Amino acid sequence: MAKITVSLIKADVGSVAGHSLVPQEIISLAEGCLKEAVESKLIIDFRVFNAGDDLELLITHRKGVDSEEIHGLAWNTFVKAANKAKEMKLYGAGQDLLKDAFSGNVRGLGPGVAEIEFTERRSEPLVVFMMDKTEPGAFNFPIFKIFADPFNTAGLVIDPAMHSGFIFEIWDIKEHRRVFMASPEEMYDILALIGSKGRFVIKRVYPKKGGKLPADEPVAVVSTEKLYEVAGEYVGKDDPVAILRAQAGLPAVGEILEAFSFPHLVSGWMRGSHNGPVLPVPFRYSKCTRFDGPPRCIAAGFQLCDGKLIGPVDLFDDPAFEYTRMKAMEITEYMRRHGPFEPHRLPHEEMEYTTLPKVLVKLKDRFEKI
Ligand code: F6R
Ligand code: MG
Ligand code: MG
């Protein structure tokens, strides 16, 4: 039996009340497109979500990663959704579809992608994270905690299958290159890179060789598209998604979620230009209202059954995350009081795709030497 591929492909094709929420009409349209693909046996199963203003297509199939048919299906679904969004005069209709024509793969065309191909285990728990108003590097902190920090993941100490650690595939998204690094051996070097989350992002995590799981099948994957790098200028958000496999030699679902109990600071809030805490929320609160945020994350839990999705479980819909949300709102309050000052506003160098450089150009002749 061919391996299973889980693809999460997302785009902001338009939203209601500014950049808050994908309306039900668009969700239903996407569900209709993917239902046809199940009926024609192109895909096994699907779920459609929204993370704030992003339309999220979760698809299972046996076509492997980067499949033209699957990417084509997602692209056509986004195009239809964008057309509907234009008809409805939704805000930012078609925003993330940066090219007119599909050329075999959605990468570089605007949508974000996280895809993972693996041999389905006897029991295969999955956790899918979807964030809004932030950047791919927002996953660096929790993914590191999950797969490398024994204070987060007890299994790294207790479970012999995890005791030797994991391999991190880290992308340098500015220089378009990647490096594979081993944890715990190279932990400090890994942190030296991924602490710089605007440039170095964790793309995938692999088990080590000789363990319970095949070392060539990833156990976690993050979308790493950078919309502004694609478009050459700031055109929207690169709100990221991630897929993680869990349990039985991998971090438990609870260890995975534990990494989100600390509302770490990320960039991408309001106009893609502010830092703020990640707020873990139930699906129903995945709409960004306060200062277009704060940045937020939903988590959907599944069991796979021969590629069929059993679930979702709305994993952050739990009072156990109430304290984190309170903390995140305290931090929100604190950060907001800074107004246009750093570090709430992003550092100067990271504002290059905004109007800030234009202010400098305007004042060019008025600057005097000191
Ligand atoms: C978009 C986002 C928003 C917008 C802001 C300004 O996902 O994060 O904060 O950047 O609402 O949007 P425009 O320039 O479209 O009025
Ligand atoms: Mg939007
Ligand atoms: Mg968004």
XYZ file of N, CA, C and O in Angstrom, residues 133 266-276 291 295 336 339-340 343-346 351:
88
model
N -2.045 35.886 11.639
C -1.361 37.141 12.005
C 0.047 36.893 12.535
O 0.490 37.535 13.485
N 5.733 36.730 18.953
C 5.988 36.508 17.516
C 5.706 37.814 16.774
O 5.067 38.713 17.311
N 6.147 37.878 15.531
C 5.849 39.077 14.749
C 4.733 38.787 13.747
O 4.417 37.621 13.489
N 4.141 39.840 13.190
C 3.111 39.647 12.164
C 1.767 40.261 12.512
O 0.858 40.305 11.687
N 1.656 40.740 13.744
C 0.394 41.353 14.193
C 0.207 42.693 13.487
O 1.164 43.296 13.023
N -0.955 43.207 13.429
C -1.370 44.460 12.785
C -0.403 44.954 11.707
O 0.721 45.365 11.982
N -0.854 44.924 10.489
C -0.102 45.374 9.316
C 1.212 44.619 9.153
O 2.164 45.125 8.554
N 1.254 43.411 9.703
C 2.473 42.599 9.613
C 3.658 43.277 10.257
O 4.801 42.929 9.982
N 3.412 44.219 11.162
C 4.479 45.112 11.613
C 4.652 45.157 13.125
O 5.371 46.013 13.632
N 3.981 44.247 13.844
C 4.052 44.315 15.309
C 4.328 42.951 15.931
O 3.942 41.924 15.381
N 4.985 42.996 17.092
C 5.196 41.796 17.887
C 4.077 41.654 18.910
O 3.601 42.651 19.462
N 3.693 40.411 19.163
C 2.673 40.143 20.184
C 2.701 38.667 20.546
O 3.355 37.863 19.880
N -7.014 44.906 17.626
C -5.845 45.403 16.884
C -5.472 44.352 15.828
O -4.323 44.004 15.625
N -1.998 37.670 17.557
C -1.715 36.470 16.765
C -2.327 35.262 17.466
O -2.287 35.186 18.688
N 0.763 46.540 23.744
C -0.022 47.574 23.071
C 0.283 48.982 23.578
O 0.224 49.950 22.843
N 2.488 51.343 21.695
C 2.059 52.005 20.460
C 3.069 51.789 19.339
O 3.459 50.653 19.061
N 3.526 52.884 18.699
C 4.421 52.732 17.546
C 5.896 52.510 17.914
O 6.766 52.551 17.051
N 9.877 47.497 21.218
C 9.807 46.285 20.397
C 8.388 45.827 20.063
O 8.230 44.731 19.570
N 7.349 46.668 20.364
C 6.007 46.271 19.899
C 6.017 46.362 18.361
O 5.739 45.388 17.675
N 6.383 47.555 17.867
C 6.584 47.651 16.420
C 7.854 46.888 16.064
O 8.787 46.842 16.856
N 7.881 46.281 14.886
C 9.045 45.483 14.488
C 10.275 46.365 14.342
O 10.154 47.563 14.081
N 11.033 46.380 8.664
C 9.916 47.185 8.148
C 10.158 47.577 6.690
O 9.490 48.446 6.155
